[in-house]
mmCIF file of C-alpha atoms in Angstrom:
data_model
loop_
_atom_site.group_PDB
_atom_site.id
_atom_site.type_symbol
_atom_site.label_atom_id
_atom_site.label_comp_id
_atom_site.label_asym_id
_atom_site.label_seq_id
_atom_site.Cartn_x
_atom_site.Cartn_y
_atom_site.Cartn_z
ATOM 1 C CA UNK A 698 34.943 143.410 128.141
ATOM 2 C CA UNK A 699 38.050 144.282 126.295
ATOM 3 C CA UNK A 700 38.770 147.955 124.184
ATOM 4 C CA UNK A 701 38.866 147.276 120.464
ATOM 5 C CA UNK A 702 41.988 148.761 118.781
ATOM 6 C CA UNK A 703 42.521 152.503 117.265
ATOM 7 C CA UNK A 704 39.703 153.766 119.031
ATOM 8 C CA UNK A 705 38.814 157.352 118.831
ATOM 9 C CA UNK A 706 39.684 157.761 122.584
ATOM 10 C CA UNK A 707 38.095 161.373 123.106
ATOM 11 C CA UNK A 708 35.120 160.038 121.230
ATOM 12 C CA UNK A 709 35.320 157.464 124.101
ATOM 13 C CA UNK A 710 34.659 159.091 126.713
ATOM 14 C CA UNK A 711 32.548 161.170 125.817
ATOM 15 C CA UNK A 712 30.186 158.767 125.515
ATOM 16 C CA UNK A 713 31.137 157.975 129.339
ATOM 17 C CA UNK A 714 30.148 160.977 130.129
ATOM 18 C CA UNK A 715 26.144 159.629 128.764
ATOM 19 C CA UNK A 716 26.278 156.138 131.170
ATOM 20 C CA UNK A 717 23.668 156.540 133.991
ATOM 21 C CA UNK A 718 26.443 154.381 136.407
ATOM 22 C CA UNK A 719 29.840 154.458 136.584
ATOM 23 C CA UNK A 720 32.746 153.119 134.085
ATOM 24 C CA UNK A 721 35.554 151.199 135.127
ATOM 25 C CA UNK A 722 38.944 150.464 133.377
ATOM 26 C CA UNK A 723 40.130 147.364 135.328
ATOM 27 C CA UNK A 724 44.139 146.980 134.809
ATOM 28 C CA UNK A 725 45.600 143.243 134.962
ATOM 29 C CA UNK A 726 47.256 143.886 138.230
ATOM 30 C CA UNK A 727 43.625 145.001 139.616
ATOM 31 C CA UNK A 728 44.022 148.869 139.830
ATOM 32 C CA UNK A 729 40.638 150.788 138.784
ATOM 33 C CA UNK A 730 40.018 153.516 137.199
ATOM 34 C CA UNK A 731 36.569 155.548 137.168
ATOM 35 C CA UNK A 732 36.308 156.676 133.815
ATOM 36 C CA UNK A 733 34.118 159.721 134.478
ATOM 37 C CA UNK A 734 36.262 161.448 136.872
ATOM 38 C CA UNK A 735 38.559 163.656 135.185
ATOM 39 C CA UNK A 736 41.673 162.592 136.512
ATOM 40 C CA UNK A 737 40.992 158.986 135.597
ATOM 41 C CA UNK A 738 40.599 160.333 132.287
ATOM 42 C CA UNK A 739 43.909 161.961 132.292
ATOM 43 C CA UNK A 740 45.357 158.880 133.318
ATOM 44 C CA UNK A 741 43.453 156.637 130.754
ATOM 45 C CA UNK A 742 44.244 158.637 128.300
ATOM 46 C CA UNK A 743 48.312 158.609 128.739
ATOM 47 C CA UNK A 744 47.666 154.605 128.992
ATOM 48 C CA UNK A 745 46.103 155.222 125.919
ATOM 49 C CA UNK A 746 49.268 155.943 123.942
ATOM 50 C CA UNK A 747 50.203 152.426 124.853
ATOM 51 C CA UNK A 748 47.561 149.906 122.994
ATOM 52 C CA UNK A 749 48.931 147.107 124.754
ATOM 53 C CA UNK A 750 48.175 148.466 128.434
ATOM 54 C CA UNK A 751 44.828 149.391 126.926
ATOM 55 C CA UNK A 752 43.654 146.304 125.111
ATOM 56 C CA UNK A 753 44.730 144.375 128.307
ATOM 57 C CA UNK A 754 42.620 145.711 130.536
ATOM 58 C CA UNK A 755 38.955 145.610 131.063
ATOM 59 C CA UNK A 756 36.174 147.708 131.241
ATOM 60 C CA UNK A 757 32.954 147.197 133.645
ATOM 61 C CA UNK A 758 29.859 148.430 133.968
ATOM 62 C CA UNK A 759 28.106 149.487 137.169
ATOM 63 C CA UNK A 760 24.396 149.569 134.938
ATOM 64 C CA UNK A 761 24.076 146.815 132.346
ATOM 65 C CA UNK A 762 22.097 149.625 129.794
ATOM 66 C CA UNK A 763 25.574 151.726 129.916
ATOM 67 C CA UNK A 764 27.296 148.898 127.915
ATOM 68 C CA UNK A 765 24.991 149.631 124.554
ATOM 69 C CA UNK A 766 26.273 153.520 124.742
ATOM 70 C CA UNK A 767 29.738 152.161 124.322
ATOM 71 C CA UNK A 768 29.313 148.705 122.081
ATOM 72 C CA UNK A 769 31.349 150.150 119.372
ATOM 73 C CA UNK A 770 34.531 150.287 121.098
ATOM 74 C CA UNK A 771 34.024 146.971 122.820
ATOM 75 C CA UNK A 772 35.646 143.468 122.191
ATOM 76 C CA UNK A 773 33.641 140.474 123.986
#
């Protein structure tokens, strides 16, 4: 699933912080990033001042329940 645009990024993931499994930002070239670690975090969020590198990645779900915590920022 894809990021919508002009999310409220702190908003975000904080709501990350709520999912029972982990959160994954997938980039095109197939890095990962585990949104509920910190430094992920840090990381997402300096890819976040670039909506382009954002809204072409993906995010995945470890526990198919977490994706209704974060439907609101999510593209299908």
């Amino acid at each position: 699933m894809r990021i919508k645009t002009n999310i409220d990024v702190v908003y975000f993931l904080r709501q990350i912080q709520k999912c029972c499994g982990e959160v994954l930002f997938e980039t095109p070239e197939g890095d990962r990033l585990a949104l509920k670690s910190t430094l992920s975090q840090y990381i997402f969020c300096t890819l976040a001042s670039n909506a382009e590198l954002i809204q072409s990645g993906t995010i995945r779900f470890e526990q198919d329940e977490d994706k209704m915590l974060l439907e609101d920022f999510l593209d299908d």
